[in-house]
Amino acid sequence: MFFVIIRLMLTDQIRNLKNEAIGEILEAKDASEIENTRATFLGRSGKLNQLTKEIPNLALEEKKHLGQLINEVKINIESAIEQSLEKLNVKNFQNKWFDVTLPGIRPEQGHLHLITQAISEITNIFTELGFHRARYPEAEWDWYAFEGLNMSQNHPARDEWETFFIKDLDNKKYGKGVLTPHTSSGQLREMEKYSPPIRMLNIAKCYRRQSDMSHAPMFYQFEGLVVDKNINISHLKGTIDYFTKKYFGPDRKSRIRPFHFQFTEPSFEVDVTCLICHGKGCRTCKQGWMELGGSGMVHPTILKNAGIDPEKYTGFAFGWGVERVMMMKYGIPDIRLLFDGDLRFLKQF
Ligand code: PHE
């Protein structure tokens, strides 16, 4: 009972001290007055510490309670001091330094990263042709990345896609987990989701075990897939031409060369005239042409795998690197420049 009475008395006194201190702080006219108040209340032999002297004589329960209260009050007073000092500072600054007639300081303004810029530029071009933007998983099953695209296990064609496999991830139906090595994994997913007519533009990150001036272990691809009745190679070539002129400029030309992919038949490699020599042939290109990426007519087996009748429907597909087309457009010599975040480089775009 005795302890409780003491505790109540002390509680009252502590609260009074707090009000007194905050009152003084609010009325203070300058920083030195505030510092005085700090010393009077929070100093080593200040008023609060005087009160704490009584505490060790109390019972445990009361000690705890009062200890907590004193801490809270200290924090309250400190923050009132900080706020008042800040207000006074601002006032001082305004009185002495703020010249409203001076021109302002323009904040630094950034811009979207150039890969993001390229992605929206590419998306806009294909949107004009009626493609819709899609994005499919980066962590993917073997089925969508390989098996379902006509590349059975141990097929040598897989070697080209130097793949990262995900440890301990194995699915009875879909096989191993992989970091998708190309956006072609979106083909089956798109065809499972929608029935023809399909005009997909799948832009996503891809991963391969590779690293040099023109290859990074993580990079972006954009994949076009068109499936409809009576789709033929001229539709593919027309789409490639449209993109080439829109993205690279009206003076650039495109061509297709025979190639092989397991999931397209026939398959083509797509080239664009060289930025530097415009088709004449120079040190940076192959006799005037630069390689853009793969394309072809969708293989009937792939349509079948997605439940689409290859007798009724045909389609074309292409898959190109976002970084690669940028490098070809601007003459960027090293893919790593795109990922380094060096402002001297980025600011040029
Ligand atoms: N996926 C292929 C690659 O990564 C490119 C490609 C896409 C080829 C679509 C044909 C059709 O190289």
mmCIF file of C-alpha atoms and ligand atoms in Angstrom:
data_model
loop_
_atom_site.group_PDB
_atom_site.id
_atom_site.type_symbol
_atom_site.label_atom_id
_atom_site.label_comp_id
_atom_site.label_asym_id
_atom_site.label_seq_id
_atom_site.Cartn_x
_atom_site.Cartn_y
_atom_site.Cartn_z
ATOM 1 C CA MET A 1 0.000 0.000 0.000
ATOM 2 C CA PHE A 2 2.789 2.360 0.976
ATOM 3 C CA PHE A 3 4.650 1.697 -2.288
ATOM 4 C CA VAL A 4 1.531 2.270 -4.303
ATOM 5 C CA ILE A 5 1.023 5.681 -2.753
ATOM 6 C CA ILE A 6 4.609 6.672 -3.442
ATOM 7 C CA ARG A 7 4.234 5.462 -7.015
ATOM 8 C CA LEU A 8 1.112 7.555 -7.549
ATOM 9 C CA MET A 9 2.794 10.596 -6.127
ATOM 10 C CA LEU A 10 5.859 10.148 -8.314
ATOM 11 C CA THR A 11 3.733 9.522 -11.381
ATOM 12 C CA ASP A 12 2.008 12.832 -10.770
ATOM 13 C CA GLN A 13 5.252 14.669 -10.332
ATOM 14 C CA ILE A 14 6.782 13.180 -13.460
ATOM 15 C CA ARG A 15 3.760 14.197 -15.518
ATOM 16 C CA ASN A 16 3.905 17.711 -14.136
ATOM 17 C CA LEU A 17 7.586 17.937 -15.023
ATOM 18 C CA LYS A 18 6.818 16.872 -18.562
ATOM 19 C CA ASN A 19 4.143 19.547 -18.983
ATOM 20 C CA GLU A 20 6.387 22.146 -17.490
ATOM 21 C CA ALA A 21 9.275 21.223 -19.805
ATOM 22 C CA ILE A 22 7.178 21.169 -22.954
ATOM 23 C CA GLY A 23 5.611 24.501 -22.012
ATOM 24 C CA GLU A 24 9.061 26.056 -21.733
ATOM 25 C CA ILE A 25 10.206 24.560 -25.008
ATOM 26 C CA LEU A 26 7.213 25.933 -26.875
ATOM 27 C CA GLU A 27 7.803 29.392 -25.493
ATOM 28 C CA ALA A 28 11.545 29.435 -26.098
ATOM 29 C CA LYS A 29 12.669 32.237 -28.419
ATOM 30 C CA ASP A 30 15.974 30.797 -29.512
ATOM 31 C CA ALA A 31 18.142 27.690 -29.454
ATOM 32 C CA SER A 32 20.014 28.648 -26.293
ATOM 33 C CA GLU A 33 16.759 28.894 -24.323
ATOM 34 C CA ILE A 34 15.870 25.442 -25.537
ATOM 35 C CA GLU A 35 19.278 24.095 -24.523
ATOM 36 C CA ASN A 36 18.754 25.574 -21.073
ATOM 37 C CA THR A 37 15.453 23.767 -20.747
ATOM 38 C CA ARG A 38 17.146 20.559 -21.832
ATOM 39 C CA ALA A 39 19.737 20.927 -19.065
ATOM 40 C CA THR A 40 17.132 21.805 -16.433
ATOM 41 C CA PHE A 41 14.980 18.770 -17.122
ATOM 42 C CA LEU A 42 17.126 16.129 -18.775
ATOM 43 C CA GLY A 43 20.614 17.042 -17.501
ATOM 44 C CA ARG A 44 22.556 14.763 -15.218
ATOM 45 C CA SER A 45 21.394 16.608 -12.105
ATOM 46 C CA GLY A 46 18.247 17.836 -13.815
ATOM 47 C CA LYS A 47 14.752 17.622 -12.420
ATOM 48 C CA LEU A 48 13.881 14.224 -13.842
ATOM 49 C CA ASN A 49 17.012 12.579 -12.505
ATOM 50 C CA GLN A 50 16.316 14.068 -9.082
ATOM 51 C CA LEU A 51 13.034 12.207 -9.039
ATOM 52 C CA THR A 52 14.570 8.925 -10.123
ATOM 53 C CA LYS A 53 16.650 8.900 -6.986
ATOM 54 C CA GLU A 54 13.574 7.743 -5.048
ATOM 55 C CA ILE A 55 12.982 4.747 -7.259
ATOM 56 C CA PRO A 56 15.547 2.212 -5.974
ATOM 57 C CA ASN A 57 13.723 2.095 -2.641
ATOM 58 C CA LEU A 58 10.484 0.878 -4.174
ATOM 59 C CA ALA A 59 9.137 -2.618 -4.831
ATOM 60 C CA LEU A 60 9.986 -4.282 -8.145
ATOM 61 C CA GLU A 61 6.562 -3.756 -9.704
ATOM 62 C CA GLU A 62 6.584 -0.022 -8.979
ATOM 63 C CA LYS A 63 10.165 0.336 -10.184
ATOM 64 C CA LYS A 64 9.285 -1.095 -13.533
ATOM 65 C CA HIS A 65 6.267 1.084 -13.949
ATOM 66 C CA LEU A 66 8.063 4.322 -13.063
ATOM 67 C CA GLY A 67 11.160 3.426 -15.086
ATOM 68 C CA GLN A 68 9.012 3.056 -18.161
ATOM 69 C CA LEU A 69 7.148 6.285 -17.543
ATOM 70 C CA ILE A 70 10.388 8.233 -17.124
ATOM 71 C CA ASN A 71 11.760 6.846 -20.376
ATOM 72 C CA GLU A 72 8.628 7.849 -22.234
ATOM 73 C CA VAL A 73 8.720 11.338 -20.801
ATOM 74 C CA LYS A 74 12.384 11.729 -21.768
ATOM 75 C CA ILE A 75 11.570 10.727 -25.325
ATOM 76 C CA ASN A 76 8.625 13.152 -25.429
ATOM 77 C CA ILE A 77 10.729 16.040 -24.220
ATOM 78 C CA GLU A 78 13.560 15.191 -26.631
ATOM 79 C CA SER A 79 11.265 15.125 -29.600
ATOM 80 C CA ALA A 80 9.609 18.419 -28.578
ATOM 81 C CA ILE A 81 13.124 19.895 -28.427
ATOM 82 C CA GLU A 82 14.008 18.555 -31.877
ATOM 83 C CA GLN A 83 10.824 19.920 -33.399
ATOM 84 C CA SER A 84 11.269 23.360 -31.895
ATOM 85 C CA LEU A 85 14.898 23.538 -32.971
ATOM 86 C CA GLU A 86 13.914 22.623 -36.470
ATOM 87 C CA LYS A 87 11.203 25.281 -36.561
ATOM 88 C CA LEU A 88 13.624 27.910 -35.325
ATOM 89 C CA ASN A 89 16.170 26.808 -37.926
ATOM 90 C CA VAL A 90 13.688 27.127 -40.728
ATOM 91 C CA LYS A 91 12.716 30.580 -39.495
ATOM 92 C CA ASN A 92 16.325 31.665 -39.288
ATOM 93 C CA PHE A 93 16.948 30.339 -42.737
ATOM 94 C CA GLN A 94 13.915 32.130 -44.105
ATOM 95 C CA ASN A 95 14.782 35.393 -42.417
ATOM 96 C CA LYS A 96 18.384 35.404 -43.450
ATOM 97 C CA TRP A 97 18.883 33.356 -46.574
ATOM 98 C CA PHE A 98 15.830 32.786 -48.604
ATOM 99 C CA ASP A 99 15.823 35.060 -51.619
ATOM 100 C CA VAL A 100 12.656 34.395 -53.586
ATOM 101 C CA THR A 101 14.015 36.254 -56.588
ATOM 102 C CA LEU A 102 16.806 33.720 -57.130
ATOM 103 C CA PRO A 103 16.219 31.148 -59.868
ATOM 104 C CA GLY A 104 15.356 27.681 -58.522
ATOM 105 C CA ILE A 105 17.594 24.649 -58.526
ATOM 106 C CA ARG A 106 16.212 22.191 -61.044
ATOM 107 C CA PRO A 107 16.087 18.679 -59.578
ATOM 108 C CA GLU A 108 17.950 16.046 -61.592
ATOM 109 C CA GLN A 109 15.554 14.215 -63.829
ATOM 110 C CA GLY A 110 16.158 10.625 -64.876
ATOM 111 C CA HIS A 111 14.513 8.578 -67.598
ATOM 112 C CA LEU A 112 13.420 5.017 -68.178
ATOM 113 C CA HIS A 113 16.263 2.567 -68.657
ATOM 114 C CA LEU A 114 17.033 2.054 -72.321
ATOM 115 C CA ILE A 115 15.984 -1.574 -72.268
ATOM 116 C CA THR A 116 12.602 -0.483 -70.898
ATOM 117 C CA GLN A 117 12.452 2.171 -73.624
ATOM 118 C CA ALA A 118 13.242 -0.430 -76.283
ATOM 119 C CA ILE A 119 10.593 -2.801 -74.914
ATOM 120 C CA SER A 120 7.899 -0.167 -75.203
ATOM 121 C CA GLU A 121 9.087 0.905 -78.631
ATOM 122 C CA ILE A 122 8.982 -2.708 -79.861
ATOM 123 C CA THR A 123 5.586 -3.262 -78.236
ATOM 124 C CA ASN A 124 4.180 -0.169 -79.956
ATOM 125 C CA ILE A 125 5.361 -1.311 -83.379
ATOM 126 C CA PHE A 126 3.748 -4.748 -83.026
ATOM 127 C CA THR A 127 0.604 -3.313 -81.461
ATOM 128 C CA GLU A 128 0.101 -1.410 -84.716
ATOM 129 C CA LEU A 129 -0.020 -4.811 -86.436
ATOM 130 C CA GLY A 130 -2.586 -6.160 -83.971
ATOM 131 C CA PHE A 131 -0.249 -8.153 -81.694
ATOM 132 C CA HIS A 132 -1.003 -8.238 -77.990
ATOM 133 C CA ARG A 133 1.722 -8.123 -75.359
ATOM 134 C CA ALA A 134 2.114 -11.292 -73.291
ATOM 135 C CA ARG A 135 4.526 -12.423 -70.636
ATOM 136 C CA TYR A 136 5.065 -16.037 -69.610
ATOM 137 C CA PRO A 137 7.022 -17.602 -66.731
ATOM 138 C CA GLU A 138 10.781 -17.202 -66.522
ATOM 139 C CA ALA A 139 11.017 -20.254 -64.279
ATOM 140 C CA GLU A 140 9.538 -22.772 -66.669
ATOM 141 C CA TRP A 141 9.054 -26.510 -67.204
ATOM 142 C CA ASP A 142 11.179 -28.482 -69.630
ATOM 143 C CA TRP A 143 8.019 -29.315 -71.595
ATOM 144 C CA TYR A 144 7.336 -25.703 -72.598
ATOM 145 C CA ALA A 145 10.982 -24.827 -73.226
ATOM 146 C CA PHE A 146 12.073 -28.000 -75.073
ATOM 147 C CA GLU A 147 10.080 -31.214 -75.119
ATOM 148 C CA GLY A 148 6.807 -29.644 -76.286
ATOM 149 C CA LEU A 149 8.780 -27.700 -78.913
ATOM 150 C CA ASN A 150 9.912 -30.912 -80.572
ATOM 151 C CA MET A 151 13.220 -31.182 -78.730
ATOM 152 C CA SER A 152 13.167 -34.455 -76.890
ATOM 153 C CA GLN A 153 15.617 -35.162 -74.101
ATOM 154 C CA ASN A 154 19.181 -35.674 -75.324
ATOM 155 C CA HIS A 155 18.354 -34.073 -78.656
ATOM 156 C CA PRO A 156 21.550 -32.331 -79.826
ATOM 157 C CA ALA A 157 19.566 -29.203 -80.796
ATOM 158 C CA ARG A 158 19.208 -28.469 -77.080
ATOM 159 C CA ASP A 159 22.919 -27.699 -76.859
ATOM 160 C CA GLU A 160 22.357 -24.310 -78.427
ATOM 161 C CA TRP A 161 20.261 -23.228 -75.478
ATOM 162 C CA GLU A 162 22.945 -23.609 -72.779
ATOM 163 C CA THR A 163 20.315 -24.014 -70.104
ATOM 164 C CA PHE A 164 20.209 -23.410 -66.347
ATOM 165 C CA PHE A 165 18.282 -26.245 -64.728
ATOM 166 C CA ILE A 166 16.585 -25.661 -61.377
ATOM 167 C CA LYS A 167 17.893 -28.028 -58.744
ATOM 168 C CA ASP A 168 15.501 -30.626 -57.319
ATOM 169 C CA LEU A 169 12.554 -29.394 -59.356
ATOM 170 C CA ASP A 170 10.990 -32.166 -61.346
ATOM 171 C CA ASN A 171 7.413 -32.602 -62.461
ATOM 172 C CA LYS A 172 5.994 -35.952 -63.578
ATOM 173 C CA LYS A 173 4.101 -34.456 -66.473
ATOM 174 C CA TYR A 174 6.231 -31.471 -67.483
ATOM 175 C CA GLY A 175 9.764 -32.601 -66.601
ATOM 176 C CA LYS A 176 12.541 -30.582 -65.019
ATOM 177 C CA GLY A 177 12.383 -26.952 -63.950
ATOM 178 C CA VAL A 178 14.495 -24.598 -66.068
ATOM 179 C CA LEU A 179 15.169 -20.882 -66.286
ATOM 180 C CA THR A 180 13.626 -20.332 -69.667
ATOM 181 C CA PRO A 181 16.383 -20.019 -72.294
ATOM 182 C CA HIS A 182 14.083 -18.434 -74.894
ATOM 183 C CA THR A 183 10.667 -16.829 -75.209
ATOM 184 C CA SER A 184 9.534 -19.647 -77.489
ATOM 185 C CA SER A 185 8.374 -21.325 -74.257
ATOM 186 C CA GLY A 186 5.466 -18.868 -74.440
ATOM 187 C CA GLN A 187 4.228 -20.348 -77.729
ATOM 188 C CA LEU A 188 2.526 -23.408 -76.248
ATOM 189 C CA ARG A 189 1.290 -21.423 -73.256
ATOM 190 C CA GLU A 190 -0.333 -18.826 -75.528
ATOM 191 C CA MET A 191 -1.967 -21.489 -77.703
ATOM 192 C CA GLU A 192 -3.271 -23.302 -74.623
ATOM 193 C CA LYS A 193 -4.790 -20.079 -73.350
ATOM 194 C CA TYR A 194 -6.336 -18.721 -76.555
ATOM 195 C CA SER A 195 -7.627 -20.304 -79.714
ATOM 196 C CA PRO A 196 -6.776 -18.864 -83.171
ATOM 197 C CA PRO A 197 -6.613 -16.182 -84.451
ATOM 198 C CA ILE A 198 -3.518 -15.601 -82.304
ATOM 199 C CA ARG A 199 -1.149 -12.648 -82.533
ATOM 200 C CA MET A 200 1.142 -12.778 -79.528
ATOM 201 C CA LEU A 201 4.147 -10.672 -78.622
ATOM 202 C CA ASN A 202 5.857 -12.315 -75.654
ATOM 203 C CA ILE A 203 8.613 -10.176 -74.144
ATOM 204 C CA ALA A 204 10.434 -11.719 -71.190
ATOM 205 C CA LYS A 205 13.775 -12.324 -69.586
ATOM 206 C CA CYS A 206 15.709 -15.390 -70.728
ATOM 207 C CA TYR A 207 18.698 -17.129 -69.202
ATOM 208 C CA ARG A 208 21.642 -19.000 -70.693
ATOM 209 C CA ARG A 209 25.079 -20.056 -69.532
ATOM 210 C CA GLN A 210 26.926 -17.540 -71.662
ATOM 211 C CA SER A 211 28.907 -14.357 -71.160
ATOM 212 C CA ASP A 212 30.905 -12.306 -73.643
ATOM 213 C CA MET A 213 30.693 -8.999 -75.492
ATOM 214 C CA SER A 214 27.456 -9.877 -77.225
ATOM 215 C CA HIS A 215 25.926 -12.428 -74.807
ATOM 216 C CA ALA A 216 24.799 -12.039 -71.189
ATOM 217 C CA PRO A 217 23.519 -14.789 -68.862
ATOM 218 C CA MET A 218 20.283 -12.806 -68.471
ATOM 219 C CA PHE A 219 18.788 -10.997 -71.441
ATOM 220 C CA TYR A 220 15.437 -10.142 -72.988
ATOM 221 C CA GLN A 221 13.801 -11.703 -76.004
ATOM 222 C CA PHE A 222 10.665 -10.768 -77.867
ATOM 223 C CA GLU A 223 8.733 -13.532 -79.518
ATOM 224 C CA GLY A 224 6.054 -13.142 -82.111
ATOM 225 C CA LEU A 225 3.528 -15.874 -82.748
ATOM 226 C CA VAL A 226 0.759 -15.711 -85.320
ATOM 227 C CA VAL A 227 -1.673 -18.596 -85.832
ATOM 228 C CA ASP A 228 -4.644 -18.328 -88.132
ATOM 229 C CA LYS A 229 -6.146 -19.788 -91.290
ATOM 230 C CA ASN A 230 -3.978 -19.458 -94.433
ATOM 231 C CA ILE A 231 -0.931 -17.911 -92.783
ATOM 232 C CA ASN A 232 2.137 -18.246 -95.038
ATOM 233 C CA ILE A 233 5.754 -17.128 -95.368
ATOM 234 C CA SER A 234 4.854 -13.838 -97.025
ATOM 235 C CA HIS A 235 3.052 -12.804 -93.820
ATOM 236 C CA LEU A 236 6.228 -13.548 -91.887
ATOM 237 C CA LYS A 237 8.411 -11.627 -94.342
ATOM 238 C CA GLY A 238 5.983 -8.695 -94.376
ATOM 239 C CA THR A 239 6.015 -8.540 -90.583
ATOM 240 C CA ILE A 240 9.822 -8.649 -90.494
ATOM 241 C CA ASP A 241 10.023 -5.844 -93.066
ATOM 242 C CA TYR A 242 7.522 -3.712 -91.203
ATOM 243 C CA PHE A 243 9.479 -4.069 -87.982
ATOM 244 C CA THR A 244 12.830 -3.431 -89.691
ATOM 245 C CA LYS A 245 11.701 -0.150 -91.254
ATOM 246 C CA LYS A 246 9.857 1.061 -88.157
ATOM 247 C CA TYR A 247 12.513 0.185 -85.617
ATOM 248 C CA PHE A 248 15.791 0.608 -87.497
ATOM 249 C CA GLY A 249 14.689 3.240 -90.007
ATOM 250 C CA PRO A 250 13.309 3.338 -93.562
ATOM 251 C CA ASP A 251 16.746 2.903 -95.153
ATOM 252 C CA ARG A 252 17.421 -0.512 -93.546
ATOM 253 C CA LYS A 253 16.498 -3.729 -95.371
ATOM 254 C CA SER A 254 15.824 -7.268 -94.131
ATOM 255 C CA ARG A 255 16.331 -10.728 -95.589
ATOM 256 C CA ILE A 256 15.602 -14.303 -94.530
ATOM 257 C CA ARG A 257 18.075 -17.184 -94.912
ATOM 258 C CA PRO A 258 17.308 -20.920 -94.613
ATOM 259 C CA PHE A 259 18.110 -22.325 -91.187
ATOM 260 C CA HIS A 260 16.998 -25.056 -88.820
ATOM 261 C CA PHE A 261 14.895 -25.036 -85.682
ATOM 262 C CA GLN A 262 13.042 -28.038 -84.304
ATOM 263 C CA PHE A 263 9.866 -26.040 -83.727
ATOM 264 C CA THR A 264 9.553 -24.298 -87.088
ATOM 265 C CA GLU A 265 9.460 -25.749 -90.587
ATOM 266 C CA PRO A 266 10.746 -24.194 -92.754
ATOM 267 C CA SER A 267 13.050 -22.135 -90.528
ATOM 268 C CA PHE A 268 14.909 -18.928 -91.283
ATOM 269 C CA GLU A 269 17.560 -16.730 -89.837
ATOM 270 C CA VAL A 270 16.701 -13.047 -90.225
ATOM 271 C CA ASP A 271 19.324 -10.443 -91.190
ATOM 272 C CA VAL A 272 19.174 -6.656 -91.383
ATOM 273 C CA THR A 273 21.494 -4.443 -93.421
ATOM 274 C CA CYS A 274 24.476 -3.183 -91.476
ATOM 275 C CA LEU A 275 24.150 0.143 -89.674
ATOM 276 C CA ILE A 276 27.637 1.186 -90.627
ATOM 277 C CA CYS A 277 28.074 0.161 -94.274
ATOM 278 C CA HIS A 278 24.377 -0.132 -95.280
ATOM 279 C CA GLY A 279 24.885 -3.445 -97.056
ATOM 280 C CA LYS A 280 28.219 -2.829 -98.743
ATOM 281 C CA GLY A 281 30.288 -4.918 -96.352
ATOM 282 C CA CYS A 282 32.611 -3.742 -93.579
ATOM 283 C CA ARG A 283 34.578 -4.995 -90.588
ATOM 284 C CA THR A 284 31.617 -5.166 -88.181
ATOM 285 C CA CYS A 285 29.218 -7.197 -90.334
ATOM 286 C CA LYS A 286 28.904 -10.261 -92.525
ATOM 287 C CA GLN A 287 29.165 -8.854 -96.050
ATOM 288 C CA GLY A 288 26.781 -6.042 -95.326
ATOM 289 C CA TRP A 289 24.276 -7.925 -93.136
ATOM 290 C CA MET A 290 23.797 -8.312 -89.392
ATOM 291 C CA GLU A 291 22.008 -11.252 -87.858
ATOM 292 C CA LEU A 292 18.786 -10.439 -86.011
ATOM 293 C CA GLY A 293 17.574 -13.875 -84.888
ATOM 294 C CA GLY A 294 15.444 -16.901 -85.700
ATOM 295 C CA SER A 295 12.052 -17.334 -87.294
ATOM 296 C CA GLY A 296 9.964 -19.798 -89.237
ATOM 297 C CA MET A 297 6.583 -21.368 -89.885
ATOM 298 C CA VAL A 298 5.179 -23.079 -86.775
ATOM 299 C CA HIS A 299 5.852 -26.838 -86.973
ATOM 300 C CA PRO A 300 2.629 -28.908 -87.190
ATOM 301 C CA THR A 301 3.724 -30.934 -84.150
ATOM 302 C CA ILE A 302 3.796 -27.785 -82.037
ATOM 303 C CA LEU A 303 0.257 -26.885 -83.079
ATOM 304 C CA LYS A 304 -0.820 -30.449 -82.245
ATOM 305 C CA ASN A 305 0.924 -30.295 -78.850
ATOM 306 C CA ALA A 306 -1.183 -27.235 -78.059
ATOM 307 C CA GLY A 307 -4.400 -28.886 -79.255
ATOM 308 C CA ILE A 308 -4.685 -26.904 -82.518
ATOM 309 C CA ASP A 309 -5.497 -28.724 -85.756
ATOM 310 C CA PRO A 310 -2.567 -28.237 -88.181
ATOM 311 C CA GLU A 311 -4.841 -29.144 -91.095
ATOM 312 C CA LYS A 312 -6.956 -26.088 -90.406
ATOM 313 C CA TYR A 313 -4.423 -23.618 -89.074
ATOM 314 C CA THR A 314 -0.894 -22.508 -89.894
ATOM 315 C CA GLY A 315 1.331 -19.932 -88.274
ATOM 316 C CA PHE A 316 4.677 -18.208 -88.072
ATOM 317 C CA ALA A 317 6.956 -17.328 -85.196
ATOM 318 C CA PHE A 318 10.096 -15.325 -84.580
ATOM 319 C CA GLY A 319 12.257 -14.706 -81.533
ATOM 320 C CA TRP A 320 14.825 -11.919 -81.281
ATOM 321 C CA GLY A 321 16.915 -10.353 -78.531
ATOM 322 C CA VAL A 322 15.891 -6.936 -77.203
ATOM 323 C CA GLU A 323 19.488 -6.041 -76.353
ATOM 324 C CA ARG A 324 20.665 -7.320 -79.699
ATOM 325 C CA VAL A 325 18.283 -5.157 -81.743
ATOM 326 C CA MET A 326 19.286 -2.137 -79.654
ATOM 327 C CA MET A 327 22.956 -2.836 -80.213
ATOM 328 C CA MET A 328 22.281 -3.111 -83.941
ATOM 329 C CA LYS A 329 20.271 0.103 -84.003
ATOM 330 C CA TYR A 330 22.698 2.304 -82.110
ATOM 331 C CA GLY A 331 25.992 0.536 -82.815
ATOM 332 C CA ILE A 332 26.553 -0.384 -79.149
ATOM 333 C CA PRO A 333 29.670 -2.586 -79.121
ATOM 334 C CA ASP A 334 29.302 -4.419 -75.793
ATOM 335 C CA ILE A 335 26.107 -5.816 -74.222
ATOM 336 C CA ARG A 336 27.502 -5.246 -70.729
ATOM 337 C CA LEU A 337 27.154 -1.498 -71.221
ATOM 338 C CA LEU A 338 23.400 -2.044 -71.063
ATOM 339 C CA PHE A 339 23.560 -3.586 -67.603
ATOM 340 C CA ASP A 340 26.378 -1.641 -65.935
ATOM 341 C CA GLY A 341 24.279 1.359 -64.937
ATOM 342 C CA ASP A 342 27.054 3.788 -65.908
ATOM 343 C CA LEU A 343 25.360 7.200 -66.171
ATOM 344 C CA ARG A 344 27.903 8.506 -68.709
ATOM 345 C CA PHE A 345 26.546 5.844 -71.060
ATOM 346 C CA LEU A 346 22.876 5.895 -70.036
ATOM 347 C CA LYS A 347 22.548 9.676 -70.307
ATOM 348 C CA GLN A 348 23.143 9.518 -74.036
ATOM 349 C CA PHE A 349 19.723 7.993 -74.579
HETATM 350 N N1 PHE B 1 13.766 -19.401 -79.858
HETATM 351 C C1 PHE B 1 14.767 -19.239 -80.894
HETATM 352 C C2 PHE B 1 16.076 -18.800 -80.255
HETATM 353 O O1 PHE B 1 16.099 -18.484 -79.110
HETATM 354 C C3 PHE B 1 14.345 -18.227 -81.916
HETATM 355 C C4 PHE B 1 13.131 -18.606 -82.693
HETATM 356 C C5 PHE B 1 11.884 -18.190 -82.284
HETATM 357 C C6 PHE B 1 13.227 -19.373 -83.841
HETATM 358 C C7 PHE B 1 10.761 -18.529 -82.989
HETATM 359 C C8 PHE B 1 12.130 -19.699 -84.570
HETATM 360 C C9 PHE B 1 10.890 -19.289 -84.143
HETATM 361 O O2 PHE B 1 17.095 -18.773 -80.900
#
